[in-house]
Amino acid sequence: MTHNLIHLLPEIFLLTAACIILLIDVFSKDLDRNLTYRLSQLALLATAVICMVQFPDVQYHLYDRHFILDPMAGIIKISVILLAMLALLFARPYILPRRILRGEYYLLHLFAVLGMMVMVSGGSLLTLYLGLELLSLSLYALVAMQRHAYQSAEAAVKYFVMGAIASGFLLYGMSLVYGVTQAIHLTDIAAYIADNEASLTLRFGLVFIVVAIAFKFGAVPFQMWVPDVYDGAPTSTTAFLSSAPKVAAFGLAVRIFGYGFIGTLIDWQGLLIILACLSMLVGNIVALAQDNIKRLLAYSAIAHIGYFLLGLLTGTAEGFAASFFYILAYAIMSLGGFGCLIYLGKGIEDVKNIEQLKGLGRKNPWGGLLISVLFLSMAGLPPFVGFWAKLEVFLAVLNSGFVWLAIFAAIMSIIGLFYYLKVVKVIFFDDPEKEQKIVAARGLRLGLGLTSLSVVALGLFPAKLLELCEQAFQYL
């Protein structure tokens, strides 16, 4: 048993640390909660180190196969923790001037990360669901953190109701699957499907599960919550929400589609193709009409999920690796994008409209350059990482024989160029309305520097990350 507990060490450590920090926070007299912040970052860093030290080379099925530890789980855990640390770096200068509860804000990040770590290691429908719920509940609370803001409360209620419906769908799907297969372990479900013809009930269950996953990703036609939540939530929460949970949700999708239901590829492939096409179409076209920059980023997120699903729907290890690379690249870009909005906000004023970015490149070349790098990368232009991410996904789709899908995606990318370049144009070529200097906290500058640097560095040298992504799926 002790030998087994070692494999659970990162999760146990993070849970213990979160509980201890919670107690310390209760007795803290400091209003800014500096200690809580530092301890939270320290706990995340230590968890990441533990994950790296015991990085698995082979696939372990532990605790009656409820828990899977493999290279994919290891890589996702480390990347989620690093993204959460960056998100906290961005969040600190954002929440200090505002009426947002400090200690709880940091702690909810820790519990969200714990949920993500449990979820990507889920070996059965039960563990997957537990991880997902722990993550979701933390996110609902994070969205509602700005209690005095009307928009924030509205966003939180929308997100909560939608999320609850999605969880209901997922549970209903899982119960149908359990009813047919008499199994909750992914390996048992896969074995059942390999031996038996998939019945109508099983397919119904699968449809419900696909719908729930689409909800979590915010794919069209289940994207209703995305623009409202991205716009209404505190910007620092949006930065976190748009990055780490997406990577973890990818882990959930791979566990279900790649490990549990690979035998019914024909069924879910069709569903994902529909979701991907609709997401690319609606996301890119509606983003064209947006003036509000947070909503523009929200619709661009919907479009990105469309591209990301392209790799997933191939059902091959190569496709999964391409999607993994895409979602990691997107998480970094998205985190940086919202980080830039925090950087540009003055006092307690948020950047809302694209107009507010006019002439930023002249009065603040450094900030303008960072934002432009992130936006051009999201648009998928070389030499940034977004280009390689799109290329990999397109190649995966082509290799699976969906030529029309790749062509459609490429056309949508070209439409997408327009609204990203619109922002860059406003930054560099429009005249500033009023002169102002931007003074940013050190942590914020560090975080933005790191995201922009990694976007450029991974764009110039994508091979290492690609190799990691391919290594993650050698056991499929």
mmCIF file of N, CA, C and O in Angstrom, residues 273-364:
data_model
loop_
_atom_site.group_PDB
_atom_site.id
_atom_site.type_symbol
_atom_site.label_atom_id
_atom_site.label_comp_id
_atom_site.label_asym_id
_atom_site.label_seq_id
_atom_site.Cartn_x
_atom_site.Cartn_y
_atom_site.Cartn_z
ATOM 1 N N ILE A 273 -17.043 15.861 -35.602
ATOM 2 C CA ILE A 273 -16.900 16.605 -36.864
ATOM 3 C C ILE A 273 -17.922 17.736 -36.910
ATOM 4 O O ILE A 273 -17.599 18.877 -37.251
ATOM 5 N N ILE A 274 -19.155 17.425 -36.521
ATOM 6 C CA ILE A 274 -20.213 18.455 -36.506
ATOM 7 C C ILE A 274 -19.832 19.580 -35.533
ATOM 8 O O ILE A 274 -19.902 20.770 -35.861
ATOM 9 N N LEU A 275 -19.408 19.185 -34.324
ATOM 10 C CA LEU A 275 -19.027 20.186 -33.318
ATOM 11 C C LEU A 275 -17.880 21.066 -33.817
ATOM 12 O O LEU A 275 -17.903 22.289 -33.666
ATOM 13 N N ALA A 276 -16.878 20.420 -34.439
ATOM 14 C CA ALA A 276 -15.696 21.162 -34.893
ATOM 15 C C ALA A 276 -16.078 22.165 -35.978
ATOM 16 O O ALA A 276 -15.697 23.342 -35.918
ATOM 17 N N CYS A 277 -16.853 21.718 -36.969
ATOM 18 C CA CYS A 277 -17.224 22.611 -38.076
ATOM 19 C C CYS A 277 -18.062 23.789 -37.569
ATOM 20 O O CYS A 277 -17.807 24.942 -37.925
ATOM 21 N N LEU A 278 -19.050 23.496 -36.738
ATOM 22 C CA LEU A 278 -19.907 24.568 -36.215
ATOM 23 C C LEU A 278 -19.100 25.548 -35.373
ATOM 24 O O LEU A 278 -19.288 26.765 -35.463
ATOM 25 N N SER A 279 -18.191 25.017 -34.556
ATOM 26 C CA SER A 279 -17.404 25.892 -33.679
ATOM 27 C C SER A 279 -16.526 26.816 -34.514
ATOM 28 O O SER A 279 -16.434 28.018 -34.229
ATOM 29 N N MET A 280 -15.863 26.273 -35.529
ATOM 30 C CA MET A 280 -15.000 27.109 -36.366
ATOM 31 C C MET A 280 -15.831 28.168 -37.089
ATOM 32 O O MET A 280 -15.436 29.337 -37.180
ATOM 33 N N LEU A 281 -16.967 27.763 -37.586
ATOM 34 C CA LEU A 281 -17.813 28.674 -38.358
ATOM 35 C C LEU A 281 -18.360 29.797 -37.468
ATOM 36 O O LEU A 281 -18.123 30.979 -37.712
ATOM 37 N N VAL A 282 -19.070 29.413 -36.405
ATOM 38 C CA VAL A 282 -19.711 30.402 -35.542
ATOM 39 C C VAL A 282 -18.669 31.261 -34.831
ATOM 40 O O VAL A 282 -18.766 32.489 -34.811
ATOM 41 N N GLY A 283 -17.643 30.614 -34.266
ATOM 42 C CA GLY A 283 -16.617 31.346 -33.523
ATOM 43 C C GLY A 283 -15.978 32.430 -34.374
ATOM 44 O O GLY A 283 -15.909 33.599 -33.990
ATOM 45 N N ASN A 284 -15.505 32.057 -35.574
ATOM 46 C CA ASN A 284 -14.797 33.031 -36.414
ATOM 47 C C ASN A 284 -15.712 34.123 -36.941
ATOM 48 O O ASN A 284 -15.341 35.289 -37.003
ATOM 49 N N ILE A 285 -16.934 33.749 -37.338
ATOM 50 C CA ILE A 285 -17.796 34.747 -37.973
ATOM 51 C C ILE A 285 -18.365 35.727 -36.941
ATOM 52 O O ILE A 285 -18.415 36.927 -37.174
ATOM 53 N N VAL A 286 -18.755 35.222 -35.771
ATOM 54 C CA VAL A 286 -19.301 36.129 -34.761
ATOM 55 C C VAL A 286 -18.190 37.022 -34.190
ATOM 56 O O VAL A 286 -18.425 38.177 -33.847
ATOM 57 N N ALA A 287 -16.965 36.484 -34.135
ATOM 58 C CA ALA A 287 -15.858 37.297 -33.605
ATOM 59 C C ALA A 287 -15.614 38.525 -34.470
ATOM 60 O O ALA A 287 -15.150 39.552 -33.978
ATOM 61 N N LEU A 288 -15.908 38.413 -35.759
ATOM 62 C CA LEU A 288 -15.703 39.555 -36.663
ATOM 63 C C LEU A 288 -16.500 40.776 -36.210
ATOM 64 O O LEU A 288 -16.083 41.911 -36.406
ATOM 65 N N ALA A 289 -17.667 40.538 -35.632
ATOM 66 C CA ALA A 289 -18.574 41.646 -35.303
ATOM 67 C C ALA A 289 -18.306 42.250 -33.930
ATOM 68 O O ALA A 289 -18.970 43.206 -33.546
ATOM 69 N N GLN A 290 -17.360 41.685 -33.165
ATOM 70 C CA GLN A 290 -17.193 42.110 -31.775
ATOM 71 C C GLN A 290 -16.362 43.388 -31.638
ATOM 72 O O GLN A 290 -15.332 43.538 -32.293
ATOM 73 N N ASP A 291 -16.834 44.270 -30.768
ATOM 74 C CA ASP A 291 -16.038 45.450 -30.407
ATOM 75 C C ASP A 291 -15.437 45.281 -29.018
ATOM 76 O O ASP A 291 -14.419 45.875 -28.696
ATOM 77 N N ASN A 292 -16.114 44.495 -28.196
ATOM 78 C CA ASN A 292 -15.647 44.228 -26.837
ATOM 79 C C ASN A 292 -14.536 43.188 -26.910
ATOM 80 O O ASN A 292 -14.728 42.098 -27.439
ATOM 81 N N ILE A 293 -13.359 43.525 -26.374
ATOM 82 C CA ILE A 293 -12.210 42.650 -26.604
ATOM 83 C C ILE A 293 -12.325 41.330 -25.844
ATOM 84 O O ILE A 293 -11.872 40.291 -26.317
ATOM 85 N N LYS A 294 -12.983 41.347 -24.668
ATOM 86 C CA LYS A 294 -13.119 40.076 -23.941
ATOM 87 C C LYS A 294 -14.070 39.137 -24.688
ATOM 88 O O LYS A 294 -13.875 37.927 -24.731
ATOM 89 N N ARG A 295 -15.105 39.720 -25.303
ATOM 90 C CA ARG A 295 -16.016 38.890 -26.090
ATOM 91 C C ARG A 295 -15.339 38.393 -27.365
ATOM 92 O O ARG A 295 -15.571 37.274 -27.811
ATOM 93 N N LEU A 296 -14.497 39.248 -27.945
ATOM 94 C CA LEU A 296 -13.748 38.819 -29.132
ATOM 95 C C LEU A 296 -12.889 37.607 -28.784
ATOM 96 O O LEU A 296 -12.867 36.611 -29.511
ATOM 97 N N LEU A 297 -12.197 37.678 -27.640
ATOM 98 C CA LEU A 297 -11.360 36.551 -27.214
ATOM 99 C C LEU A 297 -12.216 35.324 -26.898
ATOM 100 O O LEU A 297 -11.789 34.192 -27.100
ATOM 101 N N ALA A 298 -13.441 35.552 -26.401
ATOM 102 C CA ALA A 298 -14.327 34.427 -26.093
ATOM 103 C C ALA A 298 -14.739 33.706 -27.371
ATOM 104 O O ALA A 298 -14.691 32.474 -27.450
ATOM 105 N N TYR A 299 -15.141 34.476 -28.389
ATOM 106 C CA TYR A 299 -15.536 33.823 -29.644
ATOM 107 C C TYR A 299 -14.332 33.203 -30.338
ATOM 108 O O TYR A 299 -14.442 32.176 -30.990
ATOM 109 N N SER A 300 -13.159 33.843 -30.180
ATOM 110 C CA SER A 300 -11.968 33.232 -30.763
ATOM 111 C C SER A 300 -11.656 31.927 -30.028
ATOM 112 O O SER A 300 -11.188 30.959 -30.629
ATOM 113 N N ALA A 301 -11.969 31.864 -28.724
ATOM 114 C CA ALA A 301 -11.766 30.616 -27.973
ATOM 115 C C ALA A 301 -12.662 29.512 -28.527
ATOM 116 O O ALA A 301 -12.246 28.356 -28.647
ATOM 117 N N ILE A 302 -13.901 29.877 -28.890
ATOM 118 C CA ILE A 302 -14.828 28.888 -29.457
ATOM 119 C C ILE A 302 -14.255 28.365 -30.781
ATOM 120 O O ILE A 302 -14.263 27.159 -31.057
ATOM 121 N N ALA A 303 -13.719 29.286 -31.609
ATOM 122 C CA ALA A 303 -13.119 28.879 -32.878
ATOM 123 C C ALA A 303 -11.917 27.961 -32.633
ATOM 124 O O ALA A 303 -11.738 26.950 -33.314
ATOM 125 N N HIS A 304 -11.098 28.324 -31.630
ATOM 126 C CA HIS A 304 -9.918 27.503 -31.328
ATOM 127 C C HIS A 304 -10.307 26.087 -30.903
ATOM 128 O O HIS A 304 -9.622 25.126 -31.227
ATOM 129 N N ILE A 305 -11.414 25.977 -30.159
ATOM 130 C CA ILE A 305 -11.865 24.644 -29.758
ATOM 131 C C ILE A 305 -12.247 23.841 -31.001
ATOM 132 O O ILE A 305 -12.035 22.633 -31.064
ATOM 133 N N GLY A 306 -12.783 24.531 -32.002
ATOM 134 C CA GLY A 306 -13.090 23.853 -33.266
ATOM 135 C C GLY A 306 -11.847 23.261 -33.904
ATOM 136 O O GLY A 306 -11.824 22.083 -34.292
ATOM 137 N N TYR A 307 -10.775 24.053 -33.994
ATOM 138 C CA TYR A 307 -9.525 23.531 -34.573
ATOM 139 C C TYR A 307 -8.983 22.396 -33.718
ATOM 140 O O TYR A 307 -8.485 21.392 -34.222
ATOM 141 N N PHE A 308 -9.078 22.594 -32.420
ATOM 142 C CA PHE A 308 -8.523 21.612 -31.481
ATOM 143 C C PHE A 308 -9.218 20.257 -31.634
ATOM 144 O O PHE A 308 -8.589 19.202 -31.566
ATOM 145 N N LEU A 309 -10.538 20.294 -31.867
ATOM 146 C CA LEU A 309 -11.292 19.038 -32.014
ATOM 147 C C LEU A 309 -10.883 18.275 -33.272
ATOM 148 O O LEU A 309 -11.100 17.068 -33.361
ATOM 149 N N LEU A 310 -10.287 18.972 -34.237
ATOM 150 C CA LEU A 310 -9.878 18.307 -35.479
ATOM 151 C C LEU A 310 -8.926 17.144 -35.199
ATOM 152 O O LEU A 310 -9.032 16.078 -35.793
ATOM 153 N N GLY A 311 -7.967 17.385 -34.291
ATOM 154 C CA GLY A 311 -7.015 16.319 -33.984
ATOM 155 C C GLY A 311 -7.686 15.195 -33.217
ATOM 156 O O GLY A 311 -7.438 14.015 -33.444
ATOM 157 N N LEU A 312 -8.585 15.597 -32.296
ATOM 158 C CA LEU A 312 -9.252 14.621 -31.432
ATOM 159 C C LEU A 312 -10.124 13.670 -32.243
ATOM 160 O O LEU A 312 -10.208 12.472 -31.954
ATOM 161 N N LEU A 313 -10.777 14.224 -33.294
ATOM 162 C CA LEU A 313 -11.760 13.396 -34.007
ATOM 163 C C LEU A 313 -11.120 12.338 -34.896
ATOM 164 O O LEU A 313 -11.816 11.438 -35.384
ATOM 165 N N THR A 314 -9.793 12.413 -35.122
ATOM 166 C CA THR A 314 -9.161 11.367 -35.942
ATOM 167 C C THR A 314 -9.148 10.029 -35.196
ATOM 168 O O THR A 314 -9.181 8.977 -35.816
ATOM 169 N N GLY A 315 -9.070 10.106 -33.855
ATOM 170 C CA GLY A 315 -9.055 8.879 -33.071
ATOM 171 C C GLY A 315 -7.734 8.136 -33.128
ATOM 172 O O GLY A 315 -7.625 6.990 -32.711
ATOM 173 N N THR A 316 -6.687 8.779 -33.674
ATOM 174 C CA THR A 316 -5.366 8.141 -33.738
ATOM 175 C C THR A 316 -4.439 8.798 -32.721
ATOM 176 O O THR A 316 -4.682 9.932 -32.291
ATOM 177 N N ALA A 317 -3.369 8.080 -32.364
ATOM 178 C CA ALA A 317 -2.399 8.640 -31.421
ATOM 179 C C ALA A 317 -1.804 9.931 -31.986
ATOM 180 O O ALA A 317 -1.564 10.905 -31.264
ATOM 181 N N GLU A 318 -1.580 9.928 -33.298
ATOM 182 C CA GLU A 318 -1.003 11.113 -33.955
ATOM 183 C C GLU A 318 -1.950 12.311 -33.817
ATOM 184 O O GLU A 318 -1.535 13.426 -33.517
ATOM 185 N N GLY A 319 -3.236 12.059 -34.025
ATOM 186 C CA GLY A 319 -4.235 13.124 -33.916
ATOM 187 C C GLY A 319 -4.332 13.660 -32.493
ATOM 188 O O GLY A 319 -4.402 14.871 -32.271
ATOM 189 N N PHE A 320 -4.313 12.734 -31.517
ATOM 190 C CA PHE A 320 -4.371 13.153 -30.114
ATOM 191 C C PHE A 320 -3.157 14.017 -29.768
ATOM 192 O O PHE A 320 -3.271 15.019 -29.068
ATOM 193 N N ALA A 321 -1.979 13.604 -30.275
ATOM 194 C CA ALA A 321 -0.760 14.373 -29.996
ATOM 195 C C ALA A 321 -0.870 15.777 -30.590
ATOM 196 O O ALA A 321 -0.482 16.758 -29.959
ATOM 197 N N ALA A 322 -1.431 15.870 -31.811
ATOM 198 C CA ALA A 322 -1.593 17.182 -32.454
ATOM 199 C C ALA A 322 -2.542 18.060 -31.641
ATOM 200 O O ALA A 322 -2.283 19.249 -31.424
ATOM 201 N N SER A 323 -3.645 17.463 -31.170
ATOM 202 C CA SER A 323 -4.604 18.214 -30.360
ATOM 203 C C SER A 323 -3.982 18.661 -29.044
ATOM 204 O O SER A 323 -4.254 19.757 -28.561
ATOM 205 N N PHE A 324 -3.172 17.791 -28.475
ATOM 206 C CA PHE A 324 -2.509 18.107 -27.211
ATOM 207 C C PHE A 324 -1.593 19.314 -27.402
ATOM 208 O O PHE A 324 -1.603 20.265 -26.617
ATOM 209 N N PHE A 325 -0.815 19.273 -28.489
ATOM 210 C CA PHE A 325 0.087 20.383 -28.806
ATOM 211 C C PHE A 325 -0.727 21.664 -28.993
ATOM 212 O O PHE A 325 -0.373 22.729 -28.505
ATOM 213 N N TYR A 326 -1.872 21.519 -29.658
ATOM 214 C CA TYR A 326 -2.710 22.688 -29.940
ATOM 215 C C TYR A 326 -3.245 23.303 -28.649
ATOM 216 O O TYR A 326 -3.191 24.507 -28.450
ATOM 217 N N ILE A 327 -3.768 22.441 -27.776
ATOM 218 C CA ILE A 327 -4.410 22.980 -26.571
ATOM 219 C C ILE A 327 -3.370 23.586 -25.625
ATOM 220 O O ILE A 327 -3.639 24.585 -24.954
ATOM 221 N N LEU A 328 -2.156 23.019 -25.598
ATOM 222 C CA LEU A 328 -1.097 23.614 -24.772
ATOM 223 C C LEU A 328 -0.713 24.987 -25.312
ATOM 224 O O LEU A 328 -0.593 25.961 -24.557
ATOM 225 N N ALA A 329 -0.537 25.055 -26.639
ATOM 226 C CA ALA A 329 -0.179 26.336 -27.260
ATOM 227 C C ALA A 329 -1.287 27.351 -27.015
ATOM 228 O O ALA A 329 -1.031 28.501 -26.636
ATOM 229 N N TYR A 330 -2.533 26.905 -27.188
ATOM 230 C CA TYR A 330 -3.662 27.825 -27.005
ATOM 231 C C TYR A 330 -3.735 28.322 -25.562
ATOM 232 O O TYR A 330 -4.004 29.494 -25.309
ATOM 233 N N ALA A 331 -3.483 27.416 -24.607
ATOM 234 C CA ALA A 331 -3.568 27.804 -23.190
ATOM 235 C C ALA A 331 -2.565 28.907 -22.878
ATOM 236 O O ALA A 331 -2.885 29.886 -22.203
ATOM 237 N N ILE A 332 -1.347 28.769 -23.405
ATOM 238 C CA ILE A 332 -0.319 29.785 -23.160
ATOM 239 C C ILE A 332 -0.739 31.120 -23.790
ATOM 240 O O ILE A 332 -0.663 32.175 -23.172
ATOM 241 N N MET A 333 -1.232 31.051 -25.041
ATOM 242 C CA MET A 333 -1.607 32.282 -25.756
ATOM 243 C C MET A 333 -2.787 32.966 -25.065
ATOM 244 O O MET A 333 -2.821 34.186 -24.914
ATOM 245 N N SER A 334 -3.759 32.174 -24.653
ATOM 246 C CA SER A 334 -4.964 32.732 -24.055
ATOM 247 C C SER A 334 -4.645 33.372 -22.703
ATOM 248 O O SER A 334 -5.110 34.469 -22.395
ATOM 249 N N LEU A 335 -3.834 32.659 -21.919
ATOM 250 C CA LEU A 335 -3.425 33.200 -20.616
ATOM 251 C C LEU A 335 -2.711 34.532 -20.817
ATOM 252 O O LEU A 335 -2.989 35.519 -20.133
ATOM 253 N N GLY A 336 -1.817 34.568 -21.809
ATOM 254 C CA GLY A 336 -1.091 35.803 -22.100
ATOM 255 C C GLY A 336 -2.027 36.902 -22.579
ATOM 256 O O GLY A 336 -1.880 38.067 -22.190
ATOM 257 N N GLY A 337 -2.995 36.528 -23.410
ATOM 258 C CA GLY A 337 -3.928 37.516 -23.960
ATOM 259 C C GLY A 337 -4.713 38.223 -22.864
ATOM 260 O O GLY A 337 -4.811 39.450 -22.835
ATOM 261 N N PHE A 338 -5.255 37.435 -21.932
ATOM 262 C CA PHE A 338 -6.012 38.056 -20.840
ATOM 263 C C PHE A 338 -5.078 38.757 -19.858
ATOM 264 O O PHE A 338 -5.448 39.744 -19.232
ATOM 265 N N GLY A 339 -3.848 38.229 -19.753
ATOM 266 C CA GLY A 339 -2.840 38.905 -18.930
ATOM 267 C C GLY A 339 -2.578 40.309 -19.452
ATOM 268 O O GLY A 339 -2.425 41.264 -18.683
ATOM 269 N N CYS A 340 -2.536 40.447 -20.792
ATOM 270 C CA CYS A 340 -2.333 41.764 -21.397
ATOM 271 C C CYS A 340 -3.467 42.712 -21.040
ATOM 272 O O CYS A 340 -3.242 43.906 -20.818
ATOM 273 N N LEU A 341 -4.699 42.187 -20.992
ATOM 274 C CA LEU A 341 -5.841 43.042 -20.635
ATOM 275 C C LEU A 341 -5.713 43.544 -19.201
ATOM 276 O O LEU A 341 -6.082 44.674 -18.885
ATOM 277 N N ILE A 342 -5.193 42.673 -18.325
ATOM 278 C CA ILE A 342 -4.968 43.095 -16.925
ATOM 279 C C ILE A 342 -3.891 44.183 -16.906
ATOM 280 O O ILE A 342 -4.007 45.194 -16.219
ATOM 281 N N TYR A 343 -2.857 43.969 -17.724
ATOM 282 C CA TYR A 343 -1.721 44.891 -17.806
ATOM 283 C C TYR A 343 -2.179 46.275 -18.264
ATOM 284 O O TYR A 343 -1.700 47.290 -17.801
ATOM 285 N N LEU A 344 -3.155 46.291 -19.184
ATOM 286 C CA LEU A 344 -3.617 47.571 -19.738
ATOM 287 C C LEU A 344 -4.660 48.252 -18.868
ATOM 288 O O LEU A 344 -4.935 49.433 -19.043
ATOM 289 N N GLY A 345 -5.286 47.484 -17.958
ATOM 290 C CA GLY A 345 -6.311 48.080 -17.103
ATOM 291 C C GLY A 345 -5.676 49.095 -16.171
ATOM 292 O O GLY A 345 -4.569 48.891 -15.683
ATOM 293 N N LYS A 346 -6.390 50.180 -15.928
ATOM 294 C CA LYS A 346 -5.842 51.210 -15.034
ATOM 295 C C LYS A 346 -6.689 51.265 -13.766
ATOM 296 O O LYS A 346 -7.911 51.435 -13.850
ATOM 297 N N GLY A 347 -6.041 51.119 -12.622
ATOM 298 C CA GLY A 347 -6.787 51.145 -11.357
ATOM 299 C C GLY A 347 -7.814 50.034 -11.342
ATOM 300 O O GLY A 347 -7.486 48.875 -11.527
ATOM 301 N N ILE A 348 -9.081 50.410 -11.129
ATOM 302 C CA ILE A 348 -10.099 49.366 -11.123
ATOM 303 C C ILE A 348 -10.893 49.381 -12.433
ATOM 304 O O ILE A 348 -11.918 48.725 -12.568
ATOM 305 N N GLU A 349 -10.394 50.143 -13.423
ATOM 306 C CA GLU A 349 -11.050 50.155 -14.734
ATOM 307 C C GLU A 349 -10.540 48.996 -15.569
ATOM 308 O O GLU A 349 -9.336 48.807 -15.703
ATOM 309 N N ASP A 350 -11.440 48.230 -16.156
ATOM 310 C CA ASP A 350 -11.029 47.155 -17.059
ATOM 311 C C ASP A 350 -10.984 47.661 -18.490
ATOM 312 O O ASP A 350 -11.699 48.590 -18.847
ATOM 313 N N VAL A 351 -10.132 47.030 -19.281
ATOM 314 C CA VAL A 351 -10.176 47.304 -20.718
ATOM 315 C C VAL A 351 -11.384 46.563 -21.269
ATOM 316 O O VAL A 351 -11.496 45.352 -21.127
ATOM 317 N N LYS A 352 -12.309 47.293 -21.869
ATOM 318 C CA LYS A 352 -13.500 46.637 -22.407
ATOM 319 C C LYS A 352 -13.473 46.607 -23.934
ATOM 320 O O LYS A 352 -13.595 45.570 -24.551
ATOM 321 N N ASN A 353 -13.288 47.782 -24.530
ATOM 322 C CA ASN A 353 -13.419 47.871 -25.980
ATOM 323 C C ASN A 353 -12.069 47.932 -26.685
ATOM 324 O O ASN A 353 -11.079 48.380 -26.112
ATOM 325 N N ILE A 354 -12.067 47.497 -27.942
ATOM 326 C CA ILE A 354 -10.842 47.503 -28.730
ATOM 327 C C ILE A 354 -10.359 48.951 -28.915
ATOM 328 O O ILE A 354 -9.165 49.207 -28.980
ATOM 329 N N GLU A 355 -11.324 49.893 -28.949
ATOM 330 C CA GLU A 355 -10.990 51.313 -29.123
ATOM 331 C C GLU A 355 -9.977 51.784 -28.074
ATOM 332 O O GLU A 355 -9.165 52.664 -28.334
ATOM 333 N N GLN A 356 -10.064 51.191 -26.868
ATOM 334 C CA GLN A 356 -9.183 51.639 -25.778
ATOM 335 C C GLN A 356 -7.716 51.296 -26.034
ATOM 336 O O GLN A 356 -6.835 51.767 -25.338
ATOM 337 N N LEU A 357 -7.460 50.442 -27.032
ATOM 338 C CA LEU A 357 -6.080 50.047 -27.324
ATOM 339 C C LEU A 357 -5.438 50.956 -28.358
ATOM 340 O O LEU A 357 -4.304 50.732 -28.766
ATOM 341 N N LYS A 358 -6.185 51.975 -28.817
ATOM 342 C CA LYS A 358 -5.674 52.841 -29.889
ATOM 343 C C LYS A 358 -4.299 53.400 -29.561
ATOM 344 O O LYS A 358 -4.097 53.965 -28.487
ATOM 345 N N GLY A 359 -3.385 53.259 -30.535
ATOM 346 C CA GLY A 359 -2.080 53.893 -30.400
ATOM 347 C C GLY A 359 -1.226 53.365 -29.274
ATOM 348 O O GLY A 359 -0.248 53.981 -28.876
ATOM 349 N N LEU A 360 -1.588 52.206 -28.758
ATOM 350 C CA LEU A 360 -0.814 51.644 -27.637
ATOM 351 C C LEU A 360 0.638 51.397 -28.032
ATOM 352 O O LEU A 360 1.555 51.577 -27.237
ATOM 353 N N GLY A 361 0.829 50.979 -29.293
ATOM 354 C CA GLY A 361 2.176 50.657 -29.764
ATOM 355 C C GLY A 361 3.102 51.855 -29.752
ATOM 356 O O GLY A 361 4.320 51.705 -29.673
ATOM 357 N N ARG A 362 2.517 53.070 -29.850
ATOM 358 C CA ARG A 362 3.376 54.262 -29.855
ATOM 359 C C ARG A 362 3.737 54.679 -28.449
ATOM 360 O O ARG A 362 4.881 54.988 -28.156
ATOM 361 N N LYS A 363 2.725 54.712 -27.570
ATOM 362 C CA LYS A 363 3.023 55.229 -26.232
ATOM 363 C C LYS A 363 3.615 54.145 -25.341
ATOM 364 O O LYS A 363 4.221 54.429 -24.335
ATOM 365 N N ASN A 364 3.438 52.893 -25.721
ATOM 366 C CA ASN A 364 3.990 51.802 -24.924
ATOM 367 C C ASN A 364 4.408 50.653 -25.847
ATOM 368 O O ASN A 364 3.719 49.649 -25.968
#
